Coordinates of C-alpha atoms in Angstrom, one line a residue:
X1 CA -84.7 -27.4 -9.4
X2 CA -81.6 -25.4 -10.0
X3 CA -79.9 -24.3 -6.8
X4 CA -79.4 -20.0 -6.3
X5 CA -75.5 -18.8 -6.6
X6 CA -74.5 -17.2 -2.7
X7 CA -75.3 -13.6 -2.9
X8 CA -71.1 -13.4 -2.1
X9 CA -70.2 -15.1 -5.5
X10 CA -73.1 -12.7 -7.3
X11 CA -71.2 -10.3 -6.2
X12 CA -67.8 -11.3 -7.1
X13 CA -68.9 -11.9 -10.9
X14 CA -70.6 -8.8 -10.9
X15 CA -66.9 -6.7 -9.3
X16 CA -65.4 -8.9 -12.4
X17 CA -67.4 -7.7 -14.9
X18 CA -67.1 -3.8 -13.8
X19 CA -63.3 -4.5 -13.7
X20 CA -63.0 -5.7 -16.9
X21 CA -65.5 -2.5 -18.6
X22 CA -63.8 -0.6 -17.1
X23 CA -60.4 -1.6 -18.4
X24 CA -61.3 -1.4 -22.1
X25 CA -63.4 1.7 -21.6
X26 CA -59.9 3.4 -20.5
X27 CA -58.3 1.4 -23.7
X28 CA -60.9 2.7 -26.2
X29 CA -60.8 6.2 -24.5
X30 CA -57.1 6.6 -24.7
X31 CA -57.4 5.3 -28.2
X32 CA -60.0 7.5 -29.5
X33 CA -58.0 10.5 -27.7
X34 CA -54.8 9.9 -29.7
X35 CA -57.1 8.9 -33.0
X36 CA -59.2 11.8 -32.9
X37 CA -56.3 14.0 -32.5
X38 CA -57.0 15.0 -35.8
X39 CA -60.1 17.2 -35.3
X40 CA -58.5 19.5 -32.8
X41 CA -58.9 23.2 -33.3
X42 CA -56.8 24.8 -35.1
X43 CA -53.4 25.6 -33.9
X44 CA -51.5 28.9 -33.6
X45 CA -47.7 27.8 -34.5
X46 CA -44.8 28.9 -33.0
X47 CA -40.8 29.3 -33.1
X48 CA -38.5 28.9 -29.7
X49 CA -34.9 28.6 -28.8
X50 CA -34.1 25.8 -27.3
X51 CA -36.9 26.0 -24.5
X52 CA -37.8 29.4 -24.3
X53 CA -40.7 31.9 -24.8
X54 CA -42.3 32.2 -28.7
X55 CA -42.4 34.1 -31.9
X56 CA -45.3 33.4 -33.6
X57 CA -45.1 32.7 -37.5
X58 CA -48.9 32.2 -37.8
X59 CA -49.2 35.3 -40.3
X60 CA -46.1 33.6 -42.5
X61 CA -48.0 31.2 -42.7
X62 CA -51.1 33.1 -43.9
X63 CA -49.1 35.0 -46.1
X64 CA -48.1 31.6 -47.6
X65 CA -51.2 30.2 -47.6
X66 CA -50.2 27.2 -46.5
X67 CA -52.6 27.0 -43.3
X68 CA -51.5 24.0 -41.3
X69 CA -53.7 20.8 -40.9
X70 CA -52.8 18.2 -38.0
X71 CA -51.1 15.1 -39.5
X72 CA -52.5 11.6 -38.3
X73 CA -50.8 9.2 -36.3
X74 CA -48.5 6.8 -38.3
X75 CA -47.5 4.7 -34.9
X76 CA -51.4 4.0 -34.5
X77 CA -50.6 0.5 -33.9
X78 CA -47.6 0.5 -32.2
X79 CA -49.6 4.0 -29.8
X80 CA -52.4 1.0 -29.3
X81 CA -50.0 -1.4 -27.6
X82 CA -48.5 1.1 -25.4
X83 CA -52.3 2.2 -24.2
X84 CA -53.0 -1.4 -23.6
X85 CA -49.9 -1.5 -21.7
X86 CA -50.3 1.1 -19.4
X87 CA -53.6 0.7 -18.6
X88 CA -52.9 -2.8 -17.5
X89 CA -49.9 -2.0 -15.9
X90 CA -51.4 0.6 -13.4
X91 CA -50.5 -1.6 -10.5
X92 CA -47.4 -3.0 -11.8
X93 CA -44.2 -2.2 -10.6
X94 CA -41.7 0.0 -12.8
X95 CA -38.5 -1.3 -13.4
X96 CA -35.9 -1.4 -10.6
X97 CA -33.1 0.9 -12.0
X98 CA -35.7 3.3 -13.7
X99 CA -35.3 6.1 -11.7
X100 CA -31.8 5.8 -11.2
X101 CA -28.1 5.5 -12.8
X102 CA -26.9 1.8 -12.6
X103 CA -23.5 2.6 -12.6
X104 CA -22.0 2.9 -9.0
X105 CA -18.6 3.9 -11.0
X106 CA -20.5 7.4 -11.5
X107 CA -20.3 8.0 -7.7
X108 CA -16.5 7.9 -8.0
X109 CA -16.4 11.2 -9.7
X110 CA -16.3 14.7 -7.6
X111 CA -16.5 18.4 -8.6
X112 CA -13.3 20.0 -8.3
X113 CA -13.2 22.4 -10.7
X114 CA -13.4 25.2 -7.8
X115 CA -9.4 24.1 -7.1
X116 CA -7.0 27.1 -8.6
X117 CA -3.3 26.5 -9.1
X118 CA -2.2 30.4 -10.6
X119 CA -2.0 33.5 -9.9
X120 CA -4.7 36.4 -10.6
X121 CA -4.5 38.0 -13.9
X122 CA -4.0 41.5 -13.7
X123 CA -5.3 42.0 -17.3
X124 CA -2.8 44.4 -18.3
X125 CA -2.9 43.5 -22.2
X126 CA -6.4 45.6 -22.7
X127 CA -10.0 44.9 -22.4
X128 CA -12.3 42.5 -24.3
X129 CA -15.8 43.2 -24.9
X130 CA -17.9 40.1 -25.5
X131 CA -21.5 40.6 -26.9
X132 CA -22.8 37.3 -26.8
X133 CA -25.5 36.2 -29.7
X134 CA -28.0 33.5 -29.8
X135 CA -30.2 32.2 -26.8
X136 CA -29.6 31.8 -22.8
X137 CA -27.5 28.8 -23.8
X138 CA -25.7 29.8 -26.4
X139 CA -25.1 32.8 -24.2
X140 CA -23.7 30.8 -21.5
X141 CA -21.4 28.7 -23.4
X142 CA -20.0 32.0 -25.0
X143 CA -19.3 34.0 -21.3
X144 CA -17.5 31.0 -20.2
X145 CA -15.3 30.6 -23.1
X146 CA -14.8 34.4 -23.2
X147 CA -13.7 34.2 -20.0
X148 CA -10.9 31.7 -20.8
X149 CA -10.0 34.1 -23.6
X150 CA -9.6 36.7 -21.6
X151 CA -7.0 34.6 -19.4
X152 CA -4.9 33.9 -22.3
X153 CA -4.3 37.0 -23.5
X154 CA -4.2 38.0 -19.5
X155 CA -6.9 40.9 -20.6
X156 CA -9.7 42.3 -18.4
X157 CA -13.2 41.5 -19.0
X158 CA -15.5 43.7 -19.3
X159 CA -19.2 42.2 -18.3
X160 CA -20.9 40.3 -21.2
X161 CA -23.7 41.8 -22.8
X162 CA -25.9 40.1 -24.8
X163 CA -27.0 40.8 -28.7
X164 CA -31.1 41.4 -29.1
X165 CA -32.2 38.7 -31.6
X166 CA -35.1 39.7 -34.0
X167 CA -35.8 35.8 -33.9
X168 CA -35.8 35.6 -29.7
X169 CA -37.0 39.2 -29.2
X170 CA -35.9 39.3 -26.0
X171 CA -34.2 42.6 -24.2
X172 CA -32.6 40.5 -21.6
X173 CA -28.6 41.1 -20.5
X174 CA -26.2 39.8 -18.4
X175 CA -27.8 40.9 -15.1
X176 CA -31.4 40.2 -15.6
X177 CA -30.4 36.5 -16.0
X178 CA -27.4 36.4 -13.6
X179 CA -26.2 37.4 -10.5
X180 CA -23.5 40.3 -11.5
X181 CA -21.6 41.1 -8.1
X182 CA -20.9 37.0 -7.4
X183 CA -19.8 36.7 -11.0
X184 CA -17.6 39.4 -10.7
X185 CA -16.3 38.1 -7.2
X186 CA -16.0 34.7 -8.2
X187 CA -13.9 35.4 -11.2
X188 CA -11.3 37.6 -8.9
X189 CA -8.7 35.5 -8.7
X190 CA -8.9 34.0 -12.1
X191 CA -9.3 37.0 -14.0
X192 CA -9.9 41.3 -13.7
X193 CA -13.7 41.9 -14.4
X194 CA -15.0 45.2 -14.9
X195 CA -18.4 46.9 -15.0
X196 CA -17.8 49.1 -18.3
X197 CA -14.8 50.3 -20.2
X198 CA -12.7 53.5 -18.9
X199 CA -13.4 57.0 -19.8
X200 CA -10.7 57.7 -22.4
X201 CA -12.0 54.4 -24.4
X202 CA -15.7 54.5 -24.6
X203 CA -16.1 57.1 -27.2
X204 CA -13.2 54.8 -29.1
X205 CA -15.1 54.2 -33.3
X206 CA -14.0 50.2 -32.9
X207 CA -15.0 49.6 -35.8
X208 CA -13.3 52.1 -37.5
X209 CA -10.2 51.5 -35.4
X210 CA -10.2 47.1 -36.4
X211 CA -10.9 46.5 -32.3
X212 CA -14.2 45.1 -33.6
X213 CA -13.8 40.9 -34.5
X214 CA -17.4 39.0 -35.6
X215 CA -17.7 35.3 -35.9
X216 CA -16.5 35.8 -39.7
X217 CA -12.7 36.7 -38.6
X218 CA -12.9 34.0 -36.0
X219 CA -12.4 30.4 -37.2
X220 CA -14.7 28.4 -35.5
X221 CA -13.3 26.2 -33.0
X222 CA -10.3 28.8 -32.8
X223 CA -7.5 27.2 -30.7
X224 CA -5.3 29.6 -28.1
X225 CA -2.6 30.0 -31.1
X226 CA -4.9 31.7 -33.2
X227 CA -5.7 34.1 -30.0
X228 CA -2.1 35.1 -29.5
X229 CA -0.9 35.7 -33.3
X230 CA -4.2 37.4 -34.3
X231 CA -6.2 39.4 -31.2
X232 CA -3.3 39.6 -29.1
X233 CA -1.6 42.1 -31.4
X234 CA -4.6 44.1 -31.7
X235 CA -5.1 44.4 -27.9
X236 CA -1.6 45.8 -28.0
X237 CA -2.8 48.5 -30.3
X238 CA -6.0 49.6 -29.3
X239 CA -6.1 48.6 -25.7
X240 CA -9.8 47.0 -26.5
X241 CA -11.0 44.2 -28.6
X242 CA -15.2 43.8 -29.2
X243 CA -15.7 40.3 -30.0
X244 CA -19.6 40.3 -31.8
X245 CA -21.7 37.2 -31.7
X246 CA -18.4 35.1 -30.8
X247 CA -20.6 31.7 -31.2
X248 CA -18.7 28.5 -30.0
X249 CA -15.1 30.2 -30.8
X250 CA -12.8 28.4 -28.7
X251 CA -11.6 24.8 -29.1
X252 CA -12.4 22.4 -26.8
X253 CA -8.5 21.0 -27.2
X254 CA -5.9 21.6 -26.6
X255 CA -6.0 23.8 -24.0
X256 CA -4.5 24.1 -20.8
X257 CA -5.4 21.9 -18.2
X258 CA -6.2 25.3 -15.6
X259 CA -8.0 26.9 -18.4
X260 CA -10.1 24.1 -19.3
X261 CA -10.9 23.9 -15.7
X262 CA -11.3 27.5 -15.6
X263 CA -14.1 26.9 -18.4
X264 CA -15.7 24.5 -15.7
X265 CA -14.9 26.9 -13.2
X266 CA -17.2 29.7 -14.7
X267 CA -20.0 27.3 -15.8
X268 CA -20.5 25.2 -12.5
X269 CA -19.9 28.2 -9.7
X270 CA -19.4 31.5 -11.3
X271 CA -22.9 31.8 -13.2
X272 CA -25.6 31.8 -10.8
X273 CA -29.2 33.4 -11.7
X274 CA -30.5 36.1 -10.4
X275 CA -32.8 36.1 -6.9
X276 CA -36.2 36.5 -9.1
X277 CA -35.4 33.5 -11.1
X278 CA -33.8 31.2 -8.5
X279 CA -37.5 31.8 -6.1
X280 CA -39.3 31.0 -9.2
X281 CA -37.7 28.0 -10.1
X282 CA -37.8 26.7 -6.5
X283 CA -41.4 27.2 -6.0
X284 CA -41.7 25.2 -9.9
X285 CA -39.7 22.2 -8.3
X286 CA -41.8 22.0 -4.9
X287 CA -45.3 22.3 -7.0
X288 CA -43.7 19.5 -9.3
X289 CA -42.5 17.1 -6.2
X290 CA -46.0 17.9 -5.2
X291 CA -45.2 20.1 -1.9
X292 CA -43.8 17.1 -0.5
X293 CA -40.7 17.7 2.1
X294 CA -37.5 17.0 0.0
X295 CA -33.9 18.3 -1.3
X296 CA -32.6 16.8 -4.5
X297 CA -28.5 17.1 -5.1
X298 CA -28.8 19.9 -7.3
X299 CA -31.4 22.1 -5.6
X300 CA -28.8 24.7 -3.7
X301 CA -26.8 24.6 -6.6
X302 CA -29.7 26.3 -8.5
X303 CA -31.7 27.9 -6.8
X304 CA -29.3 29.5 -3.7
X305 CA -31.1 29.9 -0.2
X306 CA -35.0 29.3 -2.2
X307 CA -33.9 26.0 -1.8
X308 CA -34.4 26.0 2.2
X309 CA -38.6 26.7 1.0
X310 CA -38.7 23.1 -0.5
X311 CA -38.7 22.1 3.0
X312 CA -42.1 23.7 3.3
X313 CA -44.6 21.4 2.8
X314 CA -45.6 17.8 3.6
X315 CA -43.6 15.9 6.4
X316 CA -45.1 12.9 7.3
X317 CA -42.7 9.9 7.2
X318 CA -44.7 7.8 5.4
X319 CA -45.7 10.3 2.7
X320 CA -45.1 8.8 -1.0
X321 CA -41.7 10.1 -2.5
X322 CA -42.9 12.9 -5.2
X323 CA -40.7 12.0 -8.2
X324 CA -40.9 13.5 -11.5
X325 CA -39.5 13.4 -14.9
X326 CA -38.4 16.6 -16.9
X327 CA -38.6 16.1 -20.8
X328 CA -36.7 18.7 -23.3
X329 CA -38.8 17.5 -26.6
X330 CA -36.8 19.2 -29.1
X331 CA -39.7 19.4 -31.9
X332 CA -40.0 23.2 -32.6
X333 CA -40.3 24.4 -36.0
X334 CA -36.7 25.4 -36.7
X335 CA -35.7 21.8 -35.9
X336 CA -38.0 20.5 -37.7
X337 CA -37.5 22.3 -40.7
X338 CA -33.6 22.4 -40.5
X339 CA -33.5 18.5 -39.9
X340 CA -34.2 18.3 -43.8
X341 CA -36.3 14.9 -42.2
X342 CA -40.3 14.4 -42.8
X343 CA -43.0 13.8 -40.0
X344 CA -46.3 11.9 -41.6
X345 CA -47.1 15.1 -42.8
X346 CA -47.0 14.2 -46.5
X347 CA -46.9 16.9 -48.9
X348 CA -48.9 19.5 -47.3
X349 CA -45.8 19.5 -44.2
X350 CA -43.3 19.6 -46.9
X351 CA -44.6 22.4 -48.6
X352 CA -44.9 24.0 -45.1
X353 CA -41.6 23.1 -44.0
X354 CA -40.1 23.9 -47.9
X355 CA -41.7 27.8 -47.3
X356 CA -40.5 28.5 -43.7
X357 CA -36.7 27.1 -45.1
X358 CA -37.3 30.1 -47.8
X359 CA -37.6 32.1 -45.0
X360 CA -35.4 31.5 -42.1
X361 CA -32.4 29.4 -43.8
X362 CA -31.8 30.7 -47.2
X363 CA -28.6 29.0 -47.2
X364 CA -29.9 25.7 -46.6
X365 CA -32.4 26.3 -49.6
X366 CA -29.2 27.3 -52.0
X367 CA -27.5 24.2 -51.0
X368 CA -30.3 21.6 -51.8
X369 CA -30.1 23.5 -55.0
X370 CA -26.8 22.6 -55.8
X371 CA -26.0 19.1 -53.6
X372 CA -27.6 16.1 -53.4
X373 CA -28.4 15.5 -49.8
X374 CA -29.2 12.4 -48.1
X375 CA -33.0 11.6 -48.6
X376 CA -35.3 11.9 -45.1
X377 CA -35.2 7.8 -45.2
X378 CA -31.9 7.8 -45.2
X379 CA -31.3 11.3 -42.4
X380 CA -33.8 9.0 -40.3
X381 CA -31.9 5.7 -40.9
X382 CA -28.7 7.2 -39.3
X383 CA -30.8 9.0 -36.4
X384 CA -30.2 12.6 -37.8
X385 CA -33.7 13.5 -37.0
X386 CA -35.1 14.7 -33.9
X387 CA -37.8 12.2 -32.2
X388 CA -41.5 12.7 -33.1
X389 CA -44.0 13.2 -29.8
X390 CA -45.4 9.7 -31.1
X391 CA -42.0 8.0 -31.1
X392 CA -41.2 10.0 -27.5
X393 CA -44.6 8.7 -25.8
X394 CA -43.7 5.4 -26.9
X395 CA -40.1 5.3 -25.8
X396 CA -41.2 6.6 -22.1
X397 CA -43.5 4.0 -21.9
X398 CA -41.5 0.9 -23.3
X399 CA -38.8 1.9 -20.3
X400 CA -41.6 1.3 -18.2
X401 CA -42.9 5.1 -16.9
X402 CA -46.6 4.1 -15.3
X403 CA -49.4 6.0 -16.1
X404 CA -49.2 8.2 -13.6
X405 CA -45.8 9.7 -13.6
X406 CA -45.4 13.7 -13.4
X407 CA -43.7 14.7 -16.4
X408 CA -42.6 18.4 -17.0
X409 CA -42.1 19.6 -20.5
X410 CA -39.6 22.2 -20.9
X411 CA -40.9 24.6 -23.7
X412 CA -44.1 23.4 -24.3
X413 CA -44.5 24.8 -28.0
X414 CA -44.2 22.4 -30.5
X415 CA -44.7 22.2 -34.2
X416 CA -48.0 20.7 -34.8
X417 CA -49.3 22.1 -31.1
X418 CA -52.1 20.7 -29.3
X419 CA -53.5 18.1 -31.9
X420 CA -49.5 16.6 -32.3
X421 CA -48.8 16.3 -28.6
X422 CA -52.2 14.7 -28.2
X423 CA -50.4 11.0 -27.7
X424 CA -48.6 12.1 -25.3
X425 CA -51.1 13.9 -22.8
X426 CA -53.3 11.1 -23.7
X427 CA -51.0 8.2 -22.4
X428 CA -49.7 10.5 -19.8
X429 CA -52.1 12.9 -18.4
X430 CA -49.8 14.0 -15.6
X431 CA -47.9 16.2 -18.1
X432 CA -47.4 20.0 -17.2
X433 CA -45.2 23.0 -18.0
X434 CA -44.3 26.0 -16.3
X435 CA -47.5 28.0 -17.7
X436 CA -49.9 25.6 -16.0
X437 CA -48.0 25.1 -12.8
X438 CA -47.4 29.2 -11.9
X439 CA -50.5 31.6 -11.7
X440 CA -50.4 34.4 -14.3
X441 CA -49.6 37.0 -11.9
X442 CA -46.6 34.3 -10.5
X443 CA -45.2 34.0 -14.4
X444 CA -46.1 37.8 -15.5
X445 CA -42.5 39.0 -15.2
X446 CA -40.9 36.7 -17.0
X447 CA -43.8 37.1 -20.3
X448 CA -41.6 38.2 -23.3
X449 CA -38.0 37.4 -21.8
X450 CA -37.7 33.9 -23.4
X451 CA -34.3 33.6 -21.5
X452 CA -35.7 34.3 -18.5
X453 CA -38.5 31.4 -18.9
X454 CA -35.6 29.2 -20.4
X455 CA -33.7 29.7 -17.3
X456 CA -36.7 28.2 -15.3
X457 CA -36.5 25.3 -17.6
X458 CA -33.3 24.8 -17.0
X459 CA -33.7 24.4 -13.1
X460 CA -36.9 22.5 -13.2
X461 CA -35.3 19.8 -15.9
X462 CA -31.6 19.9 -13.6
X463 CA -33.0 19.3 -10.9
X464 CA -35.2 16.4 -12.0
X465 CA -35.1 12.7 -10.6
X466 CA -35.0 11.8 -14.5
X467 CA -34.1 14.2 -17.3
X468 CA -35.1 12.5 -21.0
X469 CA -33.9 14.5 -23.6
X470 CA -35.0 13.3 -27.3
X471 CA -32.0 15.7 -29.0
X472 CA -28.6 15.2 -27.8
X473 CA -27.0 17.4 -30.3
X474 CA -29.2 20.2 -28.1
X475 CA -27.4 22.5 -26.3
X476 CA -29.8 22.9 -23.3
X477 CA -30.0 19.2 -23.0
X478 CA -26.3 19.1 -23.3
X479 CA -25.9 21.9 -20.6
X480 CA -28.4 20.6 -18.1
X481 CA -26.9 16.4 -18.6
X482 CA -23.4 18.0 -18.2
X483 CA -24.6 19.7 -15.0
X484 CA -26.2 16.6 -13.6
X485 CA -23.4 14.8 -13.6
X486 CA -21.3 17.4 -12.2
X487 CA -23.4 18.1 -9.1
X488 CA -25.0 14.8 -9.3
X489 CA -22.6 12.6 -7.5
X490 CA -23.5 9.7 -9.8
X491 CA -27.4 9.6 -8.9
X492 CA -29.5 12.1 -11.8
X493 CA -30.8 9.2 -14.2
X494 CA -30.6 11.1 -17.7
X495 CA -32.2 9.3 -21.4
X496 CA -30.1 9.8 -23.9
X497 CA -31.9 8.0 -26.9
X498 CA -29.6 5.9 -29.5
X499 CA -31.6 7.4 -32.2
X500 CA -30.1 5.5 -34.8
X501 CA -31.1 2.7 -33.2
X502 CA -34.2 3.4 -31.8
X503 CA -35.2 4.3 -35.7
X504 CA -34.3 0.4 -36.8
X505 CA -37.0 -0.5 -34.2
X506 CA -39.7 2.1 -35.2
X507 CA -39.4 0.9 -39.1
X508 CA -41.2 -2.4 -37.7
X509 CA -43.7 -0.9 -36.3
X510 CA -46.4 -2.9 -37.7
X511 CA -44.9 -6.2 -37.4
X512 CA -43.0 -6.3 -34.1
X513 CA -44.8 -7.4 -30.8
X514 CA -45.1 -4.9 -27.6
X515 CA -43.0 -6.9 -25.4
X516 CA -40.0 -7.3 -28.0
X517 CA -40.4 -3.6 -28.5
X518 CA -40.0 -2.8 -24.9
X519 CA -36.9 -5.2 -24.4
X520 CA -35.5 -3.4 -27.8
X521 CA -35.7 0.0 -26.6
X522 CA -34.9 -0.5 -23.3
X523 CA -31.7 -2.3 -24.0
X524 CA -30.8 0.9 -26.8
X525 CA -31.4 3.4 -24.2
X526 CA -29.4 1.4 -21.5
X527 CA -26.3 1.2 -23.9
X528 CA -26.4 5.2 -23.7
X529 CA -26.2 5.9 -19.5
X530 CA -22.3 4.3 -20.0
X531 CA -20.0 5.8 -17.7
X532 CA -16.5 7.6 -19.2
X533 CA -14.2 10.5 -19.0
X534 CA -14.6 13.0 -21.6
X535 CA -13.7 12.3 -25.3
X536 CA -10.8 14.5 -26.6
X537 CA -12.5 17.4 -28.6
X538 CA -15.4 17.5 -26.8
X539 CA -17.3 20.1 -24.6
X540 CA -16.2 20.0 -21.0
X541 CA -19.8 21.6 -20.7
X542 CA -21.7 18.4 -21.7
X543 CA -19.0 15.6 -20.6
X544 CA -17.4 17.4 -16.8
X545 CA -16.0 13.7 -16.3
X546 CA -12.2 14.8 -16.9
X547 CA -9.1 15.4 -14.8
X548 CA -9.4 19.5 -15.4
X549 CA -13.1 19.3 -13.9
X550 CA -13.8 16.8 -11.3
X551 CA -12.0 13.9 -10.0
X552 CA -12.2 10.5 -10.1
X553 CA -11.9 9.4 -6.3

């Protein structure tokens, strides 16, 4: 007669057996989720700057009839591994120096930009009007290069405007984004700033006169020379210039080292939002770090005295640290379609693409015309196109992001909507943006000011524990790195992807094993968080590591 198990080991097989349904009931889920993709509803697409609010292009679309069909997954293999992985790593520990920079040299490197060594301008040359184009960071880059304009031609400033954009639609200007009176007091001893023009000059024809330069008499990259033998003269004349549009017009060398760091100067401490934004944005970081009592580096930085309400919340000692990670995921349609790359779409997305090209860069169409351009093979074989949600997800979690980390997505609209970021809400459920974190009364006044909701983007991604940006030609991911490292003090992890590499690992797709995968990607993204001054040419906005903005102690 066979002997009855203990009730104890009955038990114990039977805890087993749950375990193990329940892991590859979470498998299959996740699976189907990211494989089913393809039935969601259909989609309402839209365009955004960088990481603002939308325009929608559904009805060019309609008018085109080229009604848009969700692509299916061509990492489907690769999308399985990383499910596996993160379901069995749920109690695993992430890798040590995930969360942070491994470079102690980093710490070495202080903001100093704030240290003046001139006297005030008095501006006597004339005035120059600046009316910026573009979005909230093209915008920026433009006032703080104006600025240094205005130095070198020891001109006064009058405040910035900004030019409406049929493609941003938003009203915003200078003072519904940034705090006038500081930038005005801030700027004092560097240069005169002024509210408006004097009487006897506003009703001046500029145009008429030749006081009005657009981007087309500017050559791009303009160094101070140009300045002084061409607008200099004219400010002589007229007593006002209007620069219109003035797009990424000044060099980034050679300059002179105090207006270099006066270019610093008006980027890290002189623009500083506006009270509305900066008490939105703190109460998007606390909801994000989950109420829990903490100040990152950069949090009075950006959002001013809101920061002192982060301390609101949670403090018990032995409350878990509430980190998150902030992703920019550069795949709106204009990238996608200017990239000239292709997505799995086949020929439906090329025809779709192929349409909106006919309609927003005419030029681009003319020059495929008449040039042989690289094939998308090729664009994607020297990482010239933007990374795919698929190819995002799978990055995070070869780096080793668990299952449960808090990401925020900055922008939130991407080409192919719901049914293309399926893969990544799958694998990572704990993924938000600022519509689902703020209550519709709490995000109602910044609805149709897409610089508005870009500056909250801005803060919440700054001020993350990790920033991953999957564009670094971007110029919000440039301006929020270059700001981590300046306020930073060596500790804001950022991922800047080797896309050139990472694509010579994603072509193996279906023959290379997870683990080799995750020591492949990891190794191509560590090669990227190198530490080193700032490469001759390029923008002190993105790279602050040099002598004329902070110093190396």
């Amino acid at each position: 007669m066979r002997k009855k198990k203990p009730f104890c080991q009955e038990r114990a097989i039977l805890g087993l057996a749950l375990v193990v349904i329940a892991f590859v009931s979470m498998n299959w889920w996740m699976l189907s989720r990211i494989q089913n993709s393809g039935r969601a509803s259909a989609v309402e697409f839209r365009v955004l700057e960088d990481n603002s609010s939308t325009l929608s292009i559904r009805e060019e679309l309609v008018r085109l009839g080229k009604g848009r069909k969700p692509q299916k997954t061509i990492y489907a293999r690769l999308l399985a591994k990383a499910a596996h992985a993160l379901a069995e790593g749920q109690k695993k520990s992430e890798p040590k120096d995930l969360w942070a920079e491994p470079y102690f040299v980093a710490s070495s490197w202080k903001p100093c930009a704030e240290q003046r060594d001139w006297q005030p301008s008095e501006g006597r040359n004339g005035y120059i009007i600046v009316t910026a184009n573009g979005g909230i960071n093209q915008q920026r880059v433009a006032v703080c290069n104006i600025v240094a304009v205005a130095r070198l031609l020891n001109a006064t400033l009058v405040l910035p405007r900004f030019l409406y954009s049929s493609v941003w639609k938003d009203a915003s200007q200078f003072g519904d984004i940034y705090q006038e009176e500081h930038f005005i007091n801030y700027m004092k001893p560097d240069i005169h700033v002024v509210r408006e023009l004097p009487q006897e000059l506003q009703s001046l024809d500029l145009e008429a006169i030749g006081s009005l330069v657009t981007d087309a008499d500017v050559v791009k990259e303009a160094k101070p020379s140009f300045y002084k033998k061409y607008i200099l003269p004219i400010l002589h004349k007229n007593r006002v210039v209007h620069f219109l549009g003035f797009g990424n017009r000044l060099a980034s060398d050679p300059l002179p080292l105090q207006v270099q760091r006066l270019r610093c100067r008006c980027n890290f401490h002189a623009l500083k939002f506006v009270p509305k934004i900066e008490e939105t944005g703190a109460l998007l970081i606390r909801r994000m770090r989950q109420n829990v009592t903490r100040l990152g580096p950069l949090d009075r930085h950006l959002v001013g005295p809101f920061s002192k309400s982060m301390m609101k919340g949670e403090r018990n000692r032995g409350a878990k640290v509430a980190r998150y990670l902030a992703l920019h995921l550069r795949f709106e349609i204009d990238m996608v379609a200017h990239s000239l790359c292709e997505y799995g779409g086949g020929e439906e997305e090329r025809n779709e693409l192929e349409a909106y090209r006919g309609i927003h860069f005419p030029a681009l169409v003319e020059l495929k015309k008449t040039k042989k351009l690289p094939s998308p093979a090729a664009l994607k074989a020297e990482g010239l196109c933007p990374l795919m949600p698929e190819e995002t997800v799978l990055m995070l979690a070869a780096l080793g992001f668990n299952r449960q980390t808090r990401i925020y997505l900055a922008g939130a609209h991407i080409y192919g909507g719901k049914s293309r970021l399926a893969s990544l809400t799958t694998l990572y459920p704990n993924l938000v943006t600022k519509e689902n974190l703020l209550s519709s009364s709490e995000i109602e006044p910044f609805k149709n000011f897409s610089s508005q909701l870009a500056a909250l983007d801005f803060i919440v991604c700054t001020a993350s524990d990790v920033f991953a940006m999957t564009d670094s030609g971007s110029q919000f991911s440039s301006l929020i790195s270059g700001f981590r490292v300046y306020y930073g003090g060596g500790k804001m992890a950022t991922i800047r992807p080797n896309k050139r590499r990472l694509a010579d690992i994603f072509v193996k797709n279906n023959t290379i094993d997870w683990r080799t995968f995750e020591q492949r990607v990891r190794k191509a993204v560590r090669q990227t968080k190198r530490v080193f001054s700032r490469p001759v040419g390029r923008s002190v906005y993105r790279y602050p590591r040099c002598k004329e903005c902070m110093c190396n102690t």
